[in-house]
mmCIF file with all atom_site columns, C-alpha atoms in Angstrom:
data_model
loop_
_atom_site.group_PDB
_atom_site.id
_atom_site.type_symbol
_atom_site.label_atom_id
_atom_site.label_alt_id
_atom_site.label_comp_id
_atom_site.label_asym_id
_atom_site.label_entity_id
_atom_site.label_seq_id
_atom_site.pdbx_PDB_ins_code
_atom_site.Cartn_x
_atom_site.Cartn_y
_atom_site.Cartn_z
_atom_site.occupancy
_atom_site.B_iso_or_equiv
_atom_site.pdbx_formal_charge
_atom_site.auth_seq_id
_atom_site.auth_comp_id
_atom_site.auth_asym_id
_atom_site.auth_atom_id
_atom_site.pdbx_PDB_model_num
ATOM 1   C CA . UNK R 1 1   ? -22.682 -21.693 61.811 1.00 0.00 ? 22  UNK R CA 1
ATOM 2   C CA . UNK R 1 2   ? -25.287 -21.458 58.444 1.00 0.00 ? 23  UNK R CA 1
ATOM 3   C CA . UNK R 1 3   ? -27.954 -23.717 60.439 1.00 0.00 ? 24  UNK R CA 1
ATOM 4   C CA . UNK R 1 4   ? -28.343 -21.701 63.601 1.00 0.00 ? 25  UNK R CA 1
ATOM 5   C CA . UNK R 1 5   ? -28.342 -18.293 61.306 1.00 0.00 ? 26  UNK R CA 1
ATOM 6   C CA . UNK R 1 6   ? -31.112 -19.448 58.841 1.00 0.00 ? 27  UNK R CA 1
ATOM 7   C CA . UNK R 1 7   ? -32.733 -21.156 62.034 1.00 0.00 ? 28  UNK R CA 1
ATOM 8   C CA . UNK R 1 8   ? -32.776 -17.206 63.729 1.00 0.00 ? 29  UNK R CA 1
ATOM 9   C CA . UNK R 1 9   ? -33.731 -15.724 60.422 1.00 0.00 ? 30  UNK R CA 1
ATOM 10  C CA . UNK R 1 10  ? -36.839 -18.371 59.508 1.00 0.00 ? 31  UNK R CA 1
ATOM 11  C CA . UNK R 1 11  ? -38.334 -17.545 62.974 1.00 0.00 ? 32  UNK R CA 1
ATOM 12  C CA . UNK R 1 12  ? -38.217 -14.121 62.850 1.00 0.00 ? 33  UNK R CA 1
ATOM 13  C CA . UNK R 1 13  ? -39.314 -14.101 59.273 1.00 0.00 ? 34  UNK R CA 1
ATOM 14  C CA . UNK R 1 14  ? -42.116 -16.044 60.060 1.00 0.00 ? 35  UNK R CA 1
ATOM 15  C CA . UNK R 1 15  ? -43.047 -14.110 63.012 1.00 0.00 ? 36  UNK R CA 1
ATOM 16  C CA . UNK R 1 16  ? -42.883 -10.736 61.195 1.00 0.00 ? 37  UNK R CA 1
ATOM 17  C CA . UNK R 1 17  ? -45.110 -12.589 57.786 1.00 0.00 ? 38  UNK R CA 1
ATOM 18  C CA . UNK R 1 18  ? -47.686 -13.842 60.903 1.00 0.00 ? 39  UNK R CA 1
ATOM 19  C CA . UNK R 1 19  ? -47.881 -10.127 62.229 1.00 0.00 ? 40  UNK R CA 1
ATOM 20  C CA . UNK R 1 20  ? -48.499 -8.780  58.528 1.00 0.00 ? 41  UNK R CA 1
ATOM 21  C CA . UNK R 1 21  ? -51.103 -11.620 57.802 1.00 0.00 ? 42  UNK R CA 1
ATOM 22  C CA . UNK R 1 22  ? -52.849 -10.237 61.052 1.00 0.00 ? 43  UNK R CA 1
ATOM 23  C CA . UNK R 1 23  ? -52.876 -7.117  59.819 1.00 0.00 ? 44  UNK R CA 1
ATOM 24  C CA . UNK R 1 24  ? -54.902 -8.158  56.666 1.00 0.00 ? 45  UNK R CA 1
ATOM 25  C CA . UNK R 1 25  ? -51.831 -7.731  54.109 1.00 0.00 ? 46  UNK R CA 1
ATOM 26  C CA . UNK R 1 26  ? -51.637 -10.379 51.563 1.00 0.00 ? 47  UNK R CA 1
ATOM 27  C CA . UNK R 1 27  ? -47.846 -10.780 51.218 1.00 0.00 ? 48  UNK R CA 1
ATOM 28  C CA . UNK R 1 28  ? -45.614 -13.853 50.349 1.00 0.00 ? 49  UNK R CA 1
ATOM 29  C CA . UNK R 1 29  ? -42.233 -13.167 52.595 1.00 0.00 ? 50  UNK R CA 1
ATOM 30  C CA . UNK R 1 30  ? -39.305 -14.915 50.797 1.00 0.00 ? 51  UNK R CA 1
ATOM 31  C CA . UNK R 1 31  ? -36.499 -16.479 52.851 1.00 0.00 ? 52  UNK R CA 1
ATOM 32  C CA . UNK R 1 32  ? -33.227 -17.480 51.676 1.00 0.00 ? 53  UNK R CA 1
ATOM 33  C CA . UNK R 1 33  ? -31.975 -20.910 52.602 1.00 0.00 ? 54  UNK R CA 1
ATOM 34  C CA . UNK R 1 34  ? -28.963 -22.864 51.666 1.00 0.00 ? 55  UNK R CA 1
ATOM 35  C CA . UNK R 1 35  ? -28.492 -26.348 50.431 1.00 0.00 ? 56  UNK R CA 1
ATOM 36  C CA . UNK R 1 36  ? -26.876 -27.035 54.030 1.00 0.00 ? 57  UNK R CA 1
ATOM 37  C CA . UNK R 1 37  ? -30.231 -26.480 55.446 1.00 0.00 ? 58  UNK R CA 1
ATOM 38  C CA . UNK R 1 38  ? -32.388 -28.852 53.307 1.00 0.00 ? 59  UNK R CA 1
ATOM 39  C CA . UNK R 1 39  ? -30.093 -31.195 54.688 1.00 0.00 ? 60  UNK R CA 1
ATOM 40  C CA . UNK R 1 40  ? -30.988 -31.271 58.110 1.00 0.00 ? 61  UNK R CA 1
ATOM 41  C CA . UNK R 1 41  ? -33.640 -34.333 58.585 1.00 0.00 ? 62  UNK R CA 1
ATOM 42  C CA . UNK R 1 42  ? -35.957 -31.942 60.262 1.00 0.00 ? 63  UNK R CA 1
ATOM 43  C CA . UNK R 1 43  ? -35.496 -28.530 58.762 1.00 0.00 ? 64  UNK R CA 1
ATOM 44  C CA . UNK R 1 44  ? -39.278 -28.902 57.045 1.00 0.00 ? 65  UNK R CA 1
ATOM 45  C CA . UNK R 1 45  ? -40.497 -29.793 60.374 1.00 0.00 ? 66  UNK R CA 1
ATOM 46  C CA . UNK R 1 46  ? -38.734 -26.889 62.384 1.00 0.00 ? 67  UNK R CA 1
ATOM 47  C CA . UNK R 1 47  ? -40.475 -24.292 59.678 1.00 0.00 ? 68  UNK R CA 1
ATOM 48  C CA . UNK R 1 48  ? -43.938 -25.638 59.614 1.00 0.00 ? 69  UNK R CA 1
ATOM 49  C CA . UNK R 1 49  ? -44.424 -26.157 63.306 1.00 0.00 ? 70  UNK R CA 1
ATOM 50  C CA . UNK R 1 50  ? -42.960 -22.294 63.346 1.00 0.00 ? 71  UNK R CA 1
ATOM 51  C CA . UNK R 1 51  ? -45.404 -21.102 60.990 1.00 0.00 ? 72  UNK R CA 1
ATOM 52  C CA . UNK R 1 52  ? -48.278 -23.224 62.781 1.00 0.00 ? 73  UNK R CA 1
ATOM 53  C CA . UNK R 1 53  ? -47.120 -21.925 66.070 1.00 0.00 ? 74  UNK R CA 1
ATOM 54  C CA . UNK R 1 54  ? -47.368 -17.981 64.983 1.00 0.00 ? 75  UNK R CA 1
ATOM 55  C CA . UNK R 1 55  ? -50.870 -19.467 62.507 1.00 0.00 ? 76  UNK R CA 1
ATOM 56  C CA . UNK R 1 56  ? -49.162 -18.098 59.527 1.00 0.00 ? 77  UNK R CA 1
ATOM 57  C CA . UNK R 1 57  ? -50.753 -19.755 56.508 1.00 0.00 ? 78  UNK R CA 1
ATOM 58  C CA . UNK R 1 58  ? -48.352 -21.637 53.619 1.00 0.00 ? 79  UNK R CA 1
ATOM 59  C CA . UNK R 1 59  ? -49.085 -18.937 51.105 1.00 0.00 ? 80  UNK R CA 1
ATOM 60  C CA . UNK R 1 60  ? -47.515 -16.626 53.173 1.00 0.00 ? 81  UNK R CA 1
ATOM 61  C CA . UNK R 1 61  ? -43.722 -18.004 52.762 1.00 0.00 ? 82  UNK R CA 1
ATOM 62  C CA . UNK R 1 62  ? -41.661 -18.602 50.015 1.00 0.00 ? 83  UNK R CA 1
ATOM 63  C CA . UNK R 1 63  ? -38.051 -20.463 50.059 1.00 0.00 ? 84  UNK R CA 1
ATOM 64  C CA . UNK R 1 64  ? -35.484 -19.232 47.916 1.00 0.00 ? 85  UNK R CA 1
ATOM 65  C CA . UNK R 1 65  ? -32.532 -21.795 46.816 1.00 0.00 ? 86  UNK R CA 1
ATOM 66  C CA . UNK R 1 66  ? -29.868 -21.525 44.257 1.00 0.00 ? 87  UNK R CA 1
ATOM 67  C CA . UNK R 1 67  ? -30.404 -23.713 41.087 1.00 0.00 ? 88  UNK R CA 1
ATOM 68  C CA . UNK R 1 68  ? -26.858 -25.316 42.024 1.00 0.00 ? 89  UNK R CA 1
ATOM 69  C CA . UNK R 1 69  ? -28.543 -26.099 45.785 1.00 0.00 ? 90  UNK R CA 1
ATOM 70  C CA . UNK R 1 70  ? -31.539 -27.848 44.154 1.00 0.00 ? 91  UNK R CA 1
ATOM 71  C CA . UNK R 1 71  ? -29.645 -29.393 41.619 1.00 0.00 ? 92  UNK R CA 1
ATOM 72  C CA . UNK R 1 72  ? -28.037 -32.617 42.806 1.00 0.00 ? 93  UNK R CA 1
ATOM 73  C CA . UNK R 1 73  ? -29.609 -32.604 45.934 1.00 0.00 ? 94  UNK R CA 1
ATOM 74  C CA . UNK R 1 74  ? -29.167 -35.858 48.087 1.00 0.00 ? 95  UNK R CA 1
ATOM 75  C CA . UNK R 1 75  ? -32.139 -37.807 49.117 1.00 0.00 ? 96  UNK R CA 1
ATOM 76  C CA . UNK R 1 76  ? -32.582 -35.736 52.735 1.00 0.00 ? 97  UNK R CA 1
ATOM 77  C CA . UNK R 1 77  ? -32.933 -32.387 50.996 1.00 0.00 ? 98  UNK R CA 1
ATOM 78  C CA . UNK R 1 78  ? -35.499 -33.582 48.282 1.00 0.00 ? 99  UNK R CA 1
ATOM 79  C CA . UNK R 1 79  ? -37.349 -35.190 51.268 1.00 0.00 ? 100 UNK R CA 1
ATOM 80  C CA . UNK R 1 80  ? -37.318 -31.919 52.591 1.00 0.00 ? 101 UNK R CA 1
ATOM 81  C CA . UNK R 1 81  ? -38.732 -30.196 49.786 1.00 0.00 ? 102 UNK R CA 1
ATOM 82  C CA . UNK R 1 82  ? -41.318 -32.646 49.172 1.00 0.00 ? 103 UNK R CA 1
ATOM 83  C CA . UNK R 1 83  ? -42.525 -32.109 52.339 1.00 0.00 ? 104 UNK R CA 1
ATOM 84  C CA . UNK R 1 84  ? -42.495 -28.493 52.127 1.00 0.00 ? 105 UNK R CA 1
ATOM 85  C CA . UNK R 1 85  ? -44.301 -28.417 48.672 1.00 0.00 ? 106 UNK R CA 1
ATOM 86  C CA . UNK R 1 86  ? -46.939 -30.988 50.103 1.00 0.00 ? 107 UNK R CA 1
ATOM 87  C CA . UNK R 1 87  ? -47.869 -28.029 52.810 1.00 0.00 ? 108 UNK R CA 1
ATOM 88  C CA . UNK R 1 88  ? -47.813 -25.385 50.383 1.00 0.00 ? 109 UNK R CA 1
ATOM 89  C CA . UNK R 1 89  ? -44.659 -23.554 50.654 1.00 0.00 ? 110 UNK R CA 1
ATOM 90  C CA . UNK R 1 90  ? -43.577 -22.280 47.507 1.00 0.00 ? 111 UNK R CA 1
ATOM 91  C CA . UNK R 1 91  ? -39.944 -23.094 46.337 1.00 0.00 ? 112 UNK R CA 1
ATOM 92  C CA . UNK R 1 92  ? -37.987 -20.063 44.002 1.00 0.00 ? 113 UNK R CA 1
ATOM 93  C CA . UNK R 1 93  ? -34.884 -21.220 41.823 1.00 0.00 ? 114 UNK R CA 1
ATOM 94  C CA . UNK R 1 94  ? -32.841 -18.072 43.008 1.00 0.00 ? 115 UNK R CA 1
ATOM 95  C CA . UNK R 1 95  ? -29.905 -16.783 40.806 1.00 0.00 ? 116 UNK R CA 1
ATOM 96  C CA . UNK R 1 96  ? -31.486 -18.611 37.936 1.00 0.00 ? 117 UNK R CA 1
ATOM 97  C CA . UNK R 1 97  ? -28.989 -18.377 34.599 1.00 0.00 ? 118 UNK R CA 1
ATOM 98  C CA . UNK R 1 98  ? -25.876 -18.587 36.700 1.00 0.00 ? 119 UNK R CA 1
ATOM 99  C CA . UNK R 1 99  ? -25.464 -22.418 37.915 1.00 0.00 ? 120 UNK R CA 1
ATOM 100 C CA . UNK R 1 100 ? -23.671 -25.043 35.840 1.00 0.00 ? 121 UNK R CA 1
ATOM 101 C CA . UNK R 1 101 ? -26.558 -27.043 34.278 1.00 0.00 ? 122 UNK R CA 1
ATOM 102 C CA . UNK R 1 102 ? -29.225 -24.599 34.116 1.00 0.00 ? 123 UNK R CA 1
ATOM 103 C CA . UNK R 1 103 ? -31.316 -25.848 31.263 1.00 0.00 ? 124 UNK R CA 1
ATOM 104 C CA . UNK R 1 104 ? -30.521 -29.614 31.418 1.00 0.00 ? 125 UNK R CA 1
ATOM 105 C CA . UNK R 1 105 ? -31.927 -30.146 34.866 1.00 0.00 ? 126 UNK R CA 1
ATOM 106 C CA . UNK R 1 106 ? -34.736 -27.099 34.755 1.00 0.00 ? 127 UNK R CA 1
ATOM 107 C CA . UNK R 1 107 ? -37.543 -29.473 33.904 1.00 0.00 ? 128 UNK R CA 1
ATOM 108 C CA . UNK R 1 108 ? -36.749 -31.623 36.953 1.00 0.00 ? 129 UNK R CA 1
ATOM 109 C CA . UNK R 1 109 ? -36.245 -29.148 39.678 1.00 0.00 ? 130 UNK R CA 1
ATOM 110 C CA . UNK R 1 110 ? -39.230 -29.223 42.249 1.00 0.00 ? 131 UNK R CA 1
ATOM 111 C CA . UNK R 1 111 ? -40.288 -25.569 42.249 1.00 0.00 ? 132 UNK R CA 1
ATOM 112 C CA . UNK R 1 112 ? -42.809 -22.843 41.490 1.00 0.00 ? 133 UNK R CA 1
ATOM 113 C CA . UNK R 1 113 ? -40.641 -19.734 40.724 1.00 0.00 ? 134 UNK R CA 1
ATOM 114 C CA . UNK R 1 114 ? -37.662 -18.852 38.223 1.00 0.00 ? 135 UNK R CA 1
ATOM 115 C CA . UNK R 1 115 ? -35.430 -15.543 39.590 1.00 0.00 ? 136 UNK R CA 1
ATOM 116 C CA . UNK R 1 116 ? -33.742 -14.589 36.826 1.00 0.00 ? 137 UNK R CA 1
ATOM 117 C CA . UNK R 1 117 ? -30.150 -13.274 37.933 1.00 0.00 ? 138 UNK R CA 1
ATOM 118 C CA . UNK R 1 118 ? -29.404 -9.767  37.938 1.00 0.00 ? 139 UNK R CA 1
ATOM 119 C CA . UNK R 1 119 ? -26.564 -10.232 35.834 1.00 0.00 ? 140 UNK R CA 1
ATOM 120 C CA . UNK R 1 120 ? -28.848 -10.553 33.081 1.00 0.00 ? 141 UNK R CA 1
ATOM 121 C CA . UNK R 1 121 ? -31.317 -8.104  34.079 1.00 0.00 ? 142 UNK R CA 1
ATOM 122 C CA . UNK R 1 122 ? -28.781 -5.208  34.573 1.00 0.00 ? 143 UNK R CA 1
ATOM 123 C CA . UNK R 1 123 ? -28.120 -5.347  30.731 1.00 0.00 ? 144 UNK R CA 1
ATOM 124 C CA . UNK R 1 124 ? -31.554 -4.719  29.796 1.00 0.00 ? 145 UNK R CA 1
ATOM 125 C CA . UNK R 1 125 ? -31.980 -1.545  27.449 1.00 0.00 ? 146 UNK R CA 1
ATOM 126 C CA . UNK R 1 126 ? -28.023 -1.790  26.644 1.00 0.00 ? 147 UNK R CA 1
ATOM 127 C CA . UNK R 1 127 ? -27.403 -5.515  25.167 1.00 0.00 ? 148 UNK R CA 1
ATOM 128 C CA . UNK R 1 128 ? -29.897 -6.538  22.799 1.00 0.00 ? 149 UNK R CA 1
ATOM 129 C CA . UNK R 1 129 ? -28.485 -9.927  22.855 1.00 0.00 ? 150 UNK R CA 1
ATOM 130 C CA . UNK R 1 130 ? -29.134 -10.229 26.719 1.00 0.00 ? 151 UNK R CA 1
ATOM 131 C CA . UNK R 1 131 ? -32.745 -8.912  26.051 1.00 0.00 ? 152 UNK R CA 1
ATOM 132 C CA . UNK R 1 132 ? -33.367 -11.966 23.845 1.00 0.00 ? 153 UNK R CA 1
ATOM 133 C CA . UNK R 1 133 ? -32.041 -14.560 26.054 1.00 0.00 ? 154 UNK R CA 1
ATOM 134 C CA . UNK R 1 134 ? -33.982 -12.400 29.012 1.00 0.00 ? 155 UNK R CA 1
ATOM 135 C CA . UNK R 1 135 ? -37.034 -12.707 26.556 1.00 0.00 ? 156 UNK R CA 1
ATOM 136 C CA . UNK R 1 136 ? -36.616 -16.964 25.940 1.00 0.00 ? 157 UNK R CA 1
ATOM 137 C CA . UNK R 1 137 ? -35.631 -17.276 29.521 1.00 0.00 ? 158 UNK R CA 1
ATOM 138 C CA . UNK R 1 138 ? -39.408 -15.896 30.853 1.00 0.00 ? 159 UNK R CA 1
ATOM 139 C CA . UNK R 1 139 ? -40.708 -18.069 28.055 1.00 0.00 ? 160 UNK R CA 1
ATOM 140 C CA . UNK R 1 140 ? -39.324 -20.919 28.799 1.00 0.00 ? 161 UNK R CA 1
ATOM 141 C CA . UNK R 1 141 ? -39.925 -20.889 32.158 1.00 0.00 ? 162 UNK R CA 1
ATOM 142 C CA . UNK R 1 142 ? -43.410 -20.020 31.383 1.00 0.00 ? 163 UNK R CA 1
ATOM 143 C CA . UNK R 1 143 ? -43.582 -22.894 29.317 1.00 0.00 ? 164 UNK R CA 1
ATOM 144 C CA . UNK R 1 144 ? -42.729 -25.272 32.060 1.00 0.00 ? 165 UNK R CA 1
ATOM 145 C CA . UNK R 1 145 ? -44.812 -23.732 34.285 1.00 0.00 ? 166 UNK R CA 1
ATOM 146 C CA . UNK R 1 146 ? -42.774 -21.388 36.426 1.00 0.00 ? 167 UNK R CA 1
ATOM 147 C CA . UNK R 1 147 ? -43.702 -18.082 37.886 1.00 0.00 ? 168 UNK R CA 1
ATOM 148 C CA . UNK R 1 148 ? -41.011 -15.608 36.692 1.00 0.00 ? 169 UNK R CA 1
ATOM 149 C CA . UNK R 1 149 ? -39.374 -12.548 38.984 1.00 0.00 ? 170 UNK R CA 1
ATOM 150 C CA . UNK R 1 150 ? -36.688 -10.620 37.697 1.00 0.00 ? 171 UNK R CA 1
ATOM 151 C CA . UNK R 1 151 ? -34.020 -9.534  40.537 1.00 0.00 ? 172 UNK R CA 1
ATOM 152 C CA . UNK R 1 152 ? -31.802 -6.449  40.595 1.00 0.00 ? 173 UNK R CA 1
ATOM 153 C CA . UNK R 1 153 ? -34.251 -4.500  38.381 1.00 0.00 ? 174 UNK R CA 1
ATOM 154 C CA . UNK R 1 154 ? -32.636 -0.833  38.899 1.00 0.00 ? 175 UNK R CA 1
ATOM 155 C CA . UNK R 1 155 ? -34.585 1.732   36.248 1.00 0.00 ? 176 UNK R CA 1
ATOM 156 C CA . UNK R 1 156 ? -37.402 2.200   34.442 1.00 0.00 ? 177 UNK R CA 1
ATOM 157 C CA . UNK R 1 157 ? -36.371 0.835   30.994 1.00 0.00 ? 178 UNK R CA 1
ATOM 158 C CA . UNK R 1 158 ? -35.517 -2.274  32.794 1.00 0.00 ? 179 UNK R CA 1
ATOM 159 C CA . UNK R 1 159 ? -39.165 -2.588  34.073 1.00 0.00 ? 180 UNK R CA 1
ATOM 160 C CA . UNK R 1 160 ? -40.485 -1.649  31.070 1.00 0.00 ? 181 UNK R CA 1
ATOM 161 C CA . UNK R 1 161 ? -38.676 -4.280  29.237 1.00 0.00 ? 182 UNK R CA 1
ATOM 162 C CA . UNK R 1 162 ? -40.017 -6.698  31.414 1.00 0.00 ? 183 UNK R CA 1
ATOM 163 C CA . UNK R 1 163 ? -43.205 -5.927  31.328 1.00 0.00 ? 184 UNK R CA 1
ATOM 164 C CA . UNK R 1 164 ? -43.582 -6.381  27.513 1.00 0.00 ? 185 UNK R CA 1
ATOM 165 C CA . UNK R 1 165 ? -41.831 -10.124 27.775 1.00 0.00 ? 186 UNK R CA 1
ATOM 166 C CA . UNK R 1 166 ? -44.754 -10.669 30.343 1.00 0.00 ? 187 UNK R CA 1
ATOM 167 C CA . UNK R 1 167 ? -42.215 -11.157 33.455 1.00 0.00 ? 188 UNK R CA 1
ATOM 168 C CA . UNK R 1 168 ? -44.487 -11.989 36.281 1.00 0.00 ? 189 UNK R CA 1
ATOM 169 C CA . UNK R 1 169 ? -43.003 -9.974  39.088 1.00 0.00 ? 190 UNK R CA 1
ATOM 170 C CA . UNK R 1 170 ? -39.845 -7.968  39.500 1.00 0.00 ? 191 UNK R CA 1
ATOM 171 C CA . UNK R 1 171 ? -37.484 -6.928  42.477 1.00 0.00 ? 192 UNK R CA 1
ATOM 172 C CA . UNK R 1 172 ? -35.093 -4.352  43.012 1.00 0.00 ? 193 UNK R CA 1
ATOM 173 C CA . UNK R 1 173 ? -34.000 -0.581  43.889 1.00 0.00 ? 194 UNK R CA 1
ATOM 174 C CA . UNK R 1 174 ? -36.441 0.500   41.051 1.00 0.00 ? 195 UNK R CA 1
ATOM 175 C CA . UNK R 1 175 ? -39.091 -0.350  43.432 1.00 0.00 ? 196 UNK R CA 1
ATOM 176 C CA . UNK R 1 176 ? -37.441 0.156   46.754 1.00 0.00 ? 197 UNK R CA 1
ATOM 177 C CA . UNK R 1 177 ? -34.359 -0.214  48.094 1.00 0.00 ? 198 UNK R CA 1
ATOM 178 C CA . UNK R 1 178 ? -34.158 -2.630  51.436 1.00 0.00 ? 199 UNK R CA 1
ATOM 179 C CA . UNK R 1 179 ? -36.027 -1.466  54.246 1.00 0.00 ? 200 UNK R CA 1
ATOM 180 C CA . UNK R 1 180 ? -37.121 -2.064  57.907 1.00 0.00 ? 201 UNK R CA 1
ATOM 181 C CA . UNK R 1 181 ? -40.232 -4.036  58.920 1.00 0.00 ? 202 UNK R CA 1
ATOM 182 C CA . UNK R 1 182 ? -41.634 -0.684  60.013 1.00 0.00 ? 203 UNK R CA 1
ATOM 183 C CA . UNK R 1 183 ? -40.781 0.917   57.259 1.00 0.00 ? 204 UNK R CA 1
ATOM 184 C CA . UNK R 1 184 ? -41.811 -1.183  54.876 1.00 0.00 ? 205 UNK R CA 1
ATOM 185 C CA . UNK R 1 185 ? -45.306 -1.191  56.550 1.00 0.00 ? 206 UNK R CA 1
ATOM 186 C CA . UNK R 1 186 ? -45.576 2.689   55.894 1.00 0.00 ? 207 UNK R CA 1
ATOM 187 C CA . UNK R 1 187 ? -44.311 2.431   52.367 1.00 0.00 ? 208 UNK R CA 1
ATOM 188 C CA . UNK R 1 188 ? -46.628 0.120   51.034 1.00 0.00 ? 209 UNK R CA 1
ATOM 189 C CA . UNK R 1 189 ? -49.343 2.120   52.834 1.00 0.00 ? 210 UNK R CA 1
ATOM 190 C CA . UNK R 1 190 ? -48.356 5.494   51.519 1.00 0.00 ? 211 UNK R CA 1
ATOM 191 C CA . UNK R 1 191 ? -46.183 4.796   48.768 1.00 0.00 ? 212 UNK R CA 1
ATOM 192 C CA . UNK R 1 192 ? -46.526 1.772   46.914 1.00 0.00 ? 213 UNK R CA 1
ATOM 193 C CA . UNK R 1 193 ? -48.199 2.777   43.430 1.00 0.00 ? 214 UNK R CA 1
#
């Protein structure tokens, strides 16, 4: 079930990203995929073919995989990642900090972005030890060449603290709640400041 569902999600995401690109919106759409999808020998080929069919440039797509999915991947999955990265697709480590071997494998994972899990972000402004941990994660990720996204930002205090920690991007309800594509376009044109 996972592969057919992901195939449907990827097709729709690629075509939506292409529509936004044709409108002149310079956006990168992140798509969650599972390790199971990477084990399919043709996953990268199908994604790149779908993008070519939609005339979508590779900088418009980012694939998110959990660190557990990226750690200890088989040869087929590693080959799929290599193909996608060579084509210019960005790879993000999702839910960073919740996996079983975060630090020991971080320097080996073929990715561009680290997404710090919301369980850490929700403690910002409440727990000084968590603030120290998040700041260290951001610094370490930057030192290893990753961009950093904080997940689950829900208030101004967390936003301010992450800014002071040089976090590259944030996502969460503080920015906006999930919305349909047409509502997003309206929000982006009128409300996004």
